[in-house]
Amino acid sequence: MNAIISTSELVGELAGPHPPVLLDVRYQMGSPNLRPEYEKAHLPGAVFIDLESELAGTPGAGGRHPLPDPEVFGAAMRAAGVSTDRDVVVYDGGLGWASARAWWLLRWTGHPSVRVLDGGLAAWGGALTSEVPDPSPGTFVPAPGALPLIDAEGAAALARTGLLLDARAGERYRGEVEPIDPVAGHIPGAVSAPTADNVAENGRLRPAVELAERFKSLGATGDTEVGVYCGSGVSAAQQILALDVAGIPAALYVGSWSEWSRDGSRPVAVGPDPQ
C-alpha cells in the first residue's frame, strides 16, 4: 500500500465506516515534549505519541534514539487504540521525520497498514480540537523484523558494496559543522542525500517519479542494496519513507551517526566526496 496519504484522502476515510487510528507524533529535537501543543489543537480523534519515551529507547552506546523496548512500544500502541486489523495514519508538525519514525517502527514490527499524512499538520485544512480522546485499547503485538535493519558493521559494509545514504544536511556530512555529536564527518563511502531534497516547496513529498530519479542519480539502481542513516535514526526514517514511495526498498541504520561517532576506532571521512 502507499506509504503516504493526502489530506483529502484522510478526510474521506475518517468519514467512512472504518476510520483509521490517528497518531500525533509532533516532535522537535532539543525542545520539551510537545504534548502541550497537542492538547491545544490536534486532529479530532488523534492520540499523542511521545517520540523520546515511546518510539525510542534510552540514549547510550546505541545512539541518541535507539530502538524502543518492544514491550514499551507495543503498550503505547495498544493504549492508542492500534490493532493489526485497523489502518493507522500518523502525522507530525510538518517535517515528516517523527511521523516517519512511527511509520517505520509500526511497519518493522509487523503492522500491515500504516501511512503518513503528507505534509503533516501544516497541510491539514480541516477542523482541529483540544478534546483528548480515550480510545478503546488495541490489540497490536509487535513482531520485529518485517523491514530490513542494519547495525554499524552492516552500514560500513554497505558503504563499500552497495549504497549507503547519509540523510543529514550537507554541511554535517562534509564535516563543516557538528552541533550535536562528538565528531564531525560521515561514514566512509556514504553518499550525501539530505532529507530536505525529498520535499517540495509546499511541504509535501515530491512525486514518486521525481523521487525515483533523485535516488537513481545518487546510485540507487534496481539491483543496488540501499541503506540509510542520519544523526540518530529519525530523519533517516523519512528517507526510507521517500524511498518506499519511489519503489526502492532500503535498510535503516538506527544507531546512525550518534552511535558511529561514539566509537573512536571507527573511521571518519570529511569533505564532499564519499571517501
mmCIF file of C-alpha atoms in Angstrom:
data_model
loop_
_atom_site.group_PDB
_atom_site.id
_atom_site.type_symbol
_atom_site.label_atom_id
_atom_site.label_comp_id
_atom_site.label_asym_id
_atom_site.label_seq_id
_atom_site.Cartn_x
_atom_site.Cartn_y
_atom_site.Cartn_z
ATOM 1 C CA MET A 1 0.000 0.000 0.000
ATOM 2 C CA ASN A 2 1.046 3.607 -0.463
ATOM 3 C CA ALA A 3 3.132 4.863 2.462
ATOM 4 C CA ILE A 4 1.541 8.316 2.405
ATOM 5 C CA ILE A 5 -1.980 9.689 2.432
ATOM 6 C CA SER A 6 -3.211 13.119 1.329
ATOM 7 C CA THR A 7 -5.420 15.343 3.456
ATOM 8 C CA SER A 8 -8.356 14.862 1.071
ATOM 9 C CA GLU A 9 -7.986 11.096 1.231
ATOM 10 C CA LEU A 10 -7.819 11.215 5.021
ATOM 11 C CA VAL A 11 -10.978 13.324 5.217
ATOM 12 C CA GLY A 12 -12.791 10.683 3.195
ATOM 13 C CA GLU A 13 -11.512 7.790 5.270
ATOM 14 C CA LEU A 14 -12.347 9.484 8.572
ATOM 15 C CA ALA A 15 -15.918 9.879 7.370
ATOM 16 C CA GLY A 16 -16.122 6.270 6.245
ATOM 17 C CA PRO A 17 -17.268 3.160 8.085
ATOM 18 C CA HIS A 18 -13.762 2.103 9.134
ATOM 19 C CA PRO A 19 -11.781 5.228 10.051
ATOM 20 C CA PRO A 20 -8.057 4.805 10.723
ATOM 21 C CA VAL A 21 -6.379 5.229 14.086
ATOM 22 C CA LEU A 22 -4.757 8.677 14.169
ATOM 23 C CA LEU A 23 -1.403 9.205 15.903
ATOM 24 C CA ASP A 24 0.017 12.687 16.561
ATOM 25 C CA VAL A 25 3.805 12.421 16.787
ATOM 26 C CA ARG A 26 4.825 16.068 16.895
ATOM 27 C CA TYR A 27 8.457 16.387 17.918
ATOM 28 C CA GLN A 28 11.231 18.955 17.786
ATOM 29 C CA MET A 29 14.791 17.971 18.618
ATOM 30 C CA GLY A 30 16.108 19.791 21.657
ATOM 31 C CA SER A 31 12.665 21.092 22.643
ATOM 32 C CA PRO A 32 10.436 19.979 25.509
ATOM 33 C CA ASN A 33 7.794 17.353 24.922
ATOM 34 C CA LEU A 34 5.214 18.838 22.532
ATOM 35 C CA ARG A 35 2.204 17.293 24.231
ATOM 36 C CA PRO A 36 1.066 20.777 25.398
ATOM 37 C CA GLU A 37 0.850 21.812 21.741
ATOM 38 C CA TYR A 38 -1.142 18.667 21.005
ATOM 39 C CA GLU A 39 -3.537 19.447 23.851
ATOM 40 C CA LYS A 40 -4.170 22.911 22.424
ATOM 41 C CA ALA A 41 -5.113 21.665 18.962
ATOM 42 C CA HIS A 42 -4.944 18.373 17.073
ATOM 43 C CA LEU A 43 -6.860 16.357 14.512
ATOM 44 C CA PRO A 44 -10.093 15.041 16.017
ATOM 45 C CA GLY A 45 -9.540 11.610 17.497
ATOM 46 C CA ALA A 46 -5.739 11.734 17.304
ATOM 47 C CA VAL A 47 -3.713 10.275 20.183
ATOM 48 C CA PHE A 48 -0.381 11.834 21.141
ATOM 49 C CA ILE A 49 2.727 9.641 20.941
ATOM 50 C CA ASP A 50 5.989 10.790 22.519
ATOM 51 C CA LEU A 51 9.000 10.037 20.331
ATOM 52 C CA GLU A 52 11.573 10.128 23.120
ATOM 53 C CA SER A 53 9.836 7.730 25.507
ATOM 54 C CA GLU A 54 7.662 5.573 23.223
ATOM 55 C CA LEU A 55 9.453 5.477 19.852
ATOM 56 C CA ALA A 56 12.999 5.236 21.188
ATOM 57 C CA GLY A 57 14.958 3.542 23.936
ATOM 58 C CA THR A 58 17.320 5.095 26.463
ATOM 59 C CA PRO A 59 20.187 7.050 24.844
ATOM 60 C CA GLY A 60 23.598 5.452 25.228
ATOM 61 C CA ALA A 61 26.086 3.361 23.333
ATOM 62 C CA GLY A 62 23.430 2.579 20.734
ATOM 63 C CA GLY A 63 22.918 6.249 19.901
ATOM 64 C CA ARG A 64 20.532 9.035 20.862
ATOM 65 C CA HIS A 65 17.398 7.263 19.636
ATOM 66 C CA PRO A 66 17.963 3.501 19.762
ATOM 67 C CA LEU A 67 15.109 1.109 19.152
ATOM 68 C CA PRO A 68 12.486 1.103 21.914
ATOM 69 C CA ASP A 69 11.805 -1.954 24.005
ATOM 70 C CA PRO A 70 9.143 -3.859 22.038
ATOM 71 C CA GLU A 71 7.015 -4.183 25.177
ATOM 72 C CA VAL A 72 7.087 -0.423 25.788
ATOM 73 C CA PHE A 73 6.344 0.320 22.149
ATOM 74 C CA GLY A 74 3.581 -2.269 21.984
ATOM 75 C CA ALA A 75 1.927 -0.970 25.143
ATOM 76 C CA ALA A 76 1.975 2.598 23.790
ATOM 77 C CA MET A 77 0.422 1.481 20.511
ATOM 78 C CA ARG A 78 -2.295 -0.574 22.199
ATOM 79 C CA ALA A 79 -3.109 2.338 24.527
ATOM 80 C CA ALA A 80 -3.532 4.495 21.426
ATOM 81 C CA GLY A 81 -6.022 2.007 20.003
ATOM 82 C CA VAL A 82 -3.727 0.351 17.452
ATOM 83 C CA SER A 83 -4.720 -3.114 16.255
ATOM 84 C CA THR A 84 -3.279 -5.144 13.396
ATOM 85 C CA ASP A 85 -6.607 -5.222 11.553
ATOM 86 C CA ARG A 86 -7.163 -1.457 11.600
ATOM 87 C CA ASP A 87 -5.429 1.139 9.420
ATOM 88 C CA VAL A 88 -3.125 3.678 11.087
ATOM 89 C CA VAL A 89 -2.342 7.215 9.929
ATOM 90 C CA VAL A 90 0.496 9.142 11.542
ATOM 91 C CA TYR A 91 1.253 12.861 11.355
ATOM 92 C CA ASP A 92 3.632 15.375 12.884
ATOM 93 C CA GLY A 93 4.174 19.124 12.664
ATOM 94 C CA GLY A 94 5.170 19.019 9.016
ATOM 95 C CA LEU A 95 8.791 17.875 8.608
ATOM 96 C CA GLY A 96 7.744 14.257 8.392
ATOM 97 C CA TRP A 97 10.690 12.960 10.421
ATOM 98 C CA ALA A 98 8.855 11.938 13.595
ATOM 99 C CA SER A 99 5.834 10.579 11.757
ATOM 100 C CA ALA A 100 8.136 8.534 9.523
ATOM 101 C CA ARG A 101 9.853 7.130 12.612
ATOM 102 C CA ALA A 102 6.455 5.932 13.895
ATOM 103 C CA TRP A 103 5.555 4.616 10.434
ATOM 104 C CA TRP A 104 8.837 2.706 10.195
ATOM 105 C CA LEU A 105 8.546 1.210 13.697
ATOM 106 C CA LEU A 106 4.997 0.038 13.110
ATOM 107 C CA ARG A 107 5.925 -1.454 9.754
ATOM 108 C CA TRP A 108 9.124 -3.025 11.154
ATOM 109 C CA THR A 109 7.129 -4.627 13.947
ATOM 110 C CA GLY A 110 4.609 -6.124 11.553
ATOM 111 C CA HIS A 111 1.689 -3.729 11.182
ATOM 112 C CA PRO A 112 0.420 -4.153 7.601
ATOM 113 C CA SER A 113 -1.294 -0.815 7.021
ATOM 114 C CA VAL A 114 0.392 2.412 8.141
ATOM 115 C CA ARG A 115 0.533 5.716 6.277
ATOM 116 C CA VAL A 116 1.998 9.156 6.924
ATOM 117 C CA LEU A 117 -0.141 12.251 6.374
ATOM 118 C CA ASP A 118 1.665 14.027 3.553
ATOM 119 C CA GLY A 119 2.646 17.485 4.765
ATOM 120 C CA GLY A 120 1.599 16.766 8.333
ATOM 121 C CA LEU A 121 -0.420 19.114 10.485
ATOM 122 C CA ALA A 122 0.685 22.065 8.350
ATOM 123 C CA ALA A 123 -1.175 20.586 5.369
ATOM 124 C CA TRP A 124 -4.379 19.831 7.271
ATOM 125 C CA GLY A 125 -7.115 22.265 6.344
ATOM 126 C CA GLY A 126 -9.886 20.723 8.397
ATOM 127 C CA ALA A 127 -11.113 21.282 11.926
ATOM 128 C CA LEU A 128 -8.881 20.874 14.964
ATOM 129 C CA THR A 129 -9.873 20.121 18.522
ATOM 130 C CA SER A 130 -8.491 20.316 22.049
ATOM 131 C CA GLU A 131 -10.528 17.302 23.163
ATOM 132 C CA VAL A 132 -8.215 14.451 24.197
ATOM 133 C CA PRO A 133 -9.734 11.103 23.182
ATOM 134 C CA ASP A 134 -9.942 7.983 25.323
ATOM 135 C CA PRO A 135 -9.655 5.202 22.728
ATOM 136 C CA SER A 136 -10.594 1.600 23.317
ATOM 137 C CA PRO A 137 -7.395 -0.433 23.821
ATOM 138 C CA GLY A 138 -5.973 -2.016 20.702
ATOM 139 C CA THR A 139 -4.577 -5.498 20.292
ATOM 140 C CA PHE A 140 -1.344 -4.860 18.364
ATOM 141 C CA VAL A 141 1.577 -7.063 19.426
ATOM 142 C CA PRO A 142 4.935 -6.106 17.885
ATOM 143 C CA ALA A 143 6.749 -8.757 15.850
ATOM 144 C CA PRO A 144 10.081 -7.103 14.952
ATOM 145 C CA GLY A 145 11.860 -7.870 11.714
ATOM 146 C CA ALA A 146 9.389 -7.074 8.937
ATOM 147 C CA LEU A 147 11.650 -4.367 7.435
ATOM 148 C CA PRO A 148 15.431 -4.517 6.873
ATOM 149 C CA LEU A 149 17.665 -3.177 9.626
ATOM 150 C CA ILE A 150 21.458 -2.789 9.744
ATOM 151 C CA ASP A 151 23.979 -2.114 12.503
ATOM 152 C CA ALA A 152 27.281 -0.220 12.366
ATOM 153 C CA GLU A 153 29.139 -3.121 10.781
ATOM 154 C CA GLY A 154 26.379 -3.586 8.233
ATOM 155 C CA ALA A 155 26.436 0.125 7.386
ATOM 156 C CA ALA A 156 30.202 0.056 6.869
ATOM 157 C CA ALA A 157 29.897 -2.965 4.604
ATOM 158 C CA LEU A 158 27.017 -1.473 2.619
ATOM 159 C CA ALA A 159 29.020 1.706 2.007
ATOM 160 C CA ARG A 160 31.550 -0.486 0.186
ATOM 161 C CA THR A 161 29.298 -2.990 -1.573
ATOM 162 C CA GLY A 162 26.023 -1.134 -2.148
ATOM 163 C CA LEU A 163 24.680 2.354 -1.465
ATOM 164 C CA LEU A 164 24.680 3.969 1.970
ATOM 165 C CA LEU A 165 22.825 7.296 2.050
ATOM 166 C CA ASP A 166 23.543 9.980 4.668
ATOM 167 C CA ALA A 167 20.261 11.805 5.276
ATOM 168 C CA ARG A 168 21.724 14.706 7.281
ATOM 169 C CA ALA A 169 22.257 18.233 5.985
ATOM 170 C CA GLY A 170 25.171 18.574 3.602
ATOM 171 C CA GLU A 171 27.312 20.652 5.953
ATOM 172 C CA ARG A 172 27.150 17.940 8.603
ATOM 173 C CA TYR A 173 28.014 15.261 6.040
ATOM 174 C CA ARG A 174 31.029 17.304 4.892
ATOM 175 C CA GLY A 175 32.172 17.783 8.493
ATOM 176 C CA GLU A 176 31.930 21.565 8.375
ATOM 177 C CA VAL A 177 29.688 21.680 11.456
ATOM 178 C CA GLU A 178 28.516 19.185 14.057
ATOM 179 C CA PRO A 179 26.061 20.706 16.527
ATOM 180 C CA ILE A 180 25.159 17.509 18.379
ATOM 181 C CA ASP A 181 27.559 14.593 18.123
ATOM 182 C CA PRO A 182 31.200 14.435 19.298
ATOM 183 C CA VAL A 183 32.816 14.045 15.866
ATOM 184 C CA ALA A 184 32.098 15.758 12.542
ATOM 185 C CA GLY A 185 32.069 13.973 9.204
ATOM 186 C CA HIS A 186 30.469 10.907 7.658
ATOM 187 C CA ILE A 187 30.832 7.154 7.324
ATOM 188 C CA PRO A 188 33.477 6.482 4.658
ATOM 189 C CA GLY A 189 31.802 5.559 1.393
ATOM 190 C CA ALA A 190 28.420 7.052 2.297
ATOM 191 C CA VAL A 191 26.708 9.361 -0.204
ATOM 192 C CA SER A 192 25.196 12.680 0.877
ATOM 193 C CA ALA A 193 21.401 12.707 0.432
ATOM 194 C CA PRO A 194 19.760 15.366 2.653
ATOM 195 C CA THR A 195 16.132 14.648 3.502
ATOM 196 C CA ALA A 196 15.205 18.244 2.654
ATOM 197 C CA ASP A 197 15.559 17.349 -1.022
ATOM 198 C CA ASN A 198 12.732 14.806 -0.727
ATOM 199 C CA VAL A 199 10.220 17.566 -0.042
ATOM 200 C CA ALA A 200 8.726 20.125 -2.436
ATOM 201 C CA GLU A 201 8.167 23.790 -1.639
ATOM 202 C CA ASN A 202 4.630 23.047 -0.462
ATOM 203 C CA GLY A 203 5.980 20.832 2.322
ATOM 204 C CA ARG A 204 4.808 17.580 0.762
ATOM 205 C CA LEU A 205 6.893 14.729 -0.576
ATOM 206 C CA ARG A 206 7.907 15.062 -4.190
ATOM 207 C CA PRO A 207 6.048 12.821 -6.651
ATOM 208 C CA ALA A 208 7.211 9.218 -6.876
ATOM 209 C CA VAL A 209 8.742 9.757 -10.323
ATOM 210 C CA GLU A 210 10.848 12.675 -9.072
ATOM 211 C CA LEU A 211 11.966 10.741 -6.015
ATOM 212 C CA ALA A 212 12.908 7.752 -8.148
ATOM 213 C CA GLU A 213 15.007 9.987 -10.399
ATOM 214 C CA ARG A 214 16.656 11.587 -7.405
ATOM 215 C CA PHE A 215 17.681 8.282 -5.865
ATOM 216 C CA LYS A 216 18.744 6.889 -9.234
ATOM 217 C CA SER A 217 21.089 9.864 -9.630
ATOM 218 C CA LEU A 218 22.574 9.004 -6.216
ATOM 219 C CA GLY A 219 23.238 5.410 -7.259
ATOM 220 C CA ALA A 220 20.049 3.542 -6.364
ATOM 221 C CA THR A 221 19.668 1.262 -9.359
ATOM 222 C CA GLY A 222 17.336 -1.704 -9.433
ATOM 223 C CA ASP A 223 19.959 -4.166 -8.245
ATOM 224 C CA THR A 224 21.656 -1.961 -5.637
ATOM 225 C CA GLU A 225 21.222 -2.721 -1.940
ATOM 226 C CA VAL A 226 20.403 0.556 -0.164
ATOM 227 C CA GLY A 227 20.821 1.647 3.440
ATOM 228 C CA VAL A 228 20.182 4.983 5.186
ATOM 229 C CA TYR A 229 21.483 6.712 8.295
ATOM 230 C CA CYS A 230 21.215 10.198 9.770
ATOM 231 C CA GLY A 231 22.116 11.676 13.148
ATOM 232 C CA SER A 232 20.078 9.354 15.350
ATOM 233 C CA GLY A 233 17.728 7.305 13.183
ATOM 234 C CA VAL A 234 14.832 9.781 12.962
ATOM 235 C CA SER A 235 15.277 11.804 9.769
ATOM 236 C CA ALA A 236 16.640 8.662 8.104
ATOM 237 C CA ALA A 237 13.174 7.147 8.538
ATOM 238 C CA GLN A 238 11.805 9.937 6.351
ATOM 239 C CA GLN A 239 14.372 8.943 3.734
ATOM 240 C CA ILE A 240 13.213 5.324 3.996
ATOM 241 C CA LEU A 241 9.646 6.591 3.508
ATOM 242 C CA ALA A 242 10.627 8.568 0.405
ATOM 243 C CA LEU A 243 12.494 5.563 -0.976
ATOM 244 C CA ASP A 244 9.421 3.420 -0.343
ATOM 245 C CA VAL A 245 7.244 5.885 -2.273
ATOM 246 C CA ALA A 246 9.808 5.666 -5.098
ATOM 247 C CA GLY A 247 9.566 1.874 -5.040
ATOM 248 C CA ILE A 248 13.049 1.317 -3.620
ATOM 249 C CA PRO A 249 13.490 -0.917 -0.539
ATOM 250 C CA ALA A 250 16.091 0.258 1.956
ATOM 251 C CA ALA A 251 17.512 -0.725 5.336
ATOM 252 C CA LEU A 252 17.699 1.651 8.297
ATOM 253 C CA TYR A 253 20.813 2.084 10.422
ATOM 254 C CA VAL A 254 19.036 3.128 13.608
ATOM 255 C CA GLY A 255 22.144 3.986 15.653
ATOM 256 C CA SER A 256 23.284 6.287 12.852
ATOM 257 C CA TRP A 257 25.996 8.909 13.352
ATOM 258 C CA SER A 258 25.239 9.280 17.071
ATOM 259 C CA GLU A 259 26.305 5.651 17.555
ATOM 260 C CA TRP A 260 29.062 5.569 14.939
ATOM 261 C CA SER A 261 30.839 8.669 16.258
ATOM 262 C CA ARG A 262 30.905 7.432 19.870
ATOM 263 C CA ASP A 263 33.463 4.774 18.970
ATOM 264 C CA GLY A 264 36.849 6.342 18.342
ATOM 265 C CA SER A 265 38.056 3.262 16.494
ATOM 266 C CA ARG A 266 35.579 3.765 13.655
ATOM 267 C CA PRO A 267 36.867 5.675 10.608
ATOM 268 C CA VAL A 268 35.511 9.110 9.731
ATOM 269 C CA ALA A 269 35.544 10.869 6.363
ATOM 270 C CA VAL A 270 35.166 14.605 5.749
ATOM 271 C CA GLY A 271 34.579 16.699 2.658
ATOM 272 C CA PRO A 272 32.079 16.443 -0.190
ATOM 273 C CA ASP A 273 33.208 13.068 -1.505
ATOM 274 C CA PRO A 274 32.099 9.678 -0.124
ATOM 275 C CA GLN A 275 35.667 8.565 0.644
#
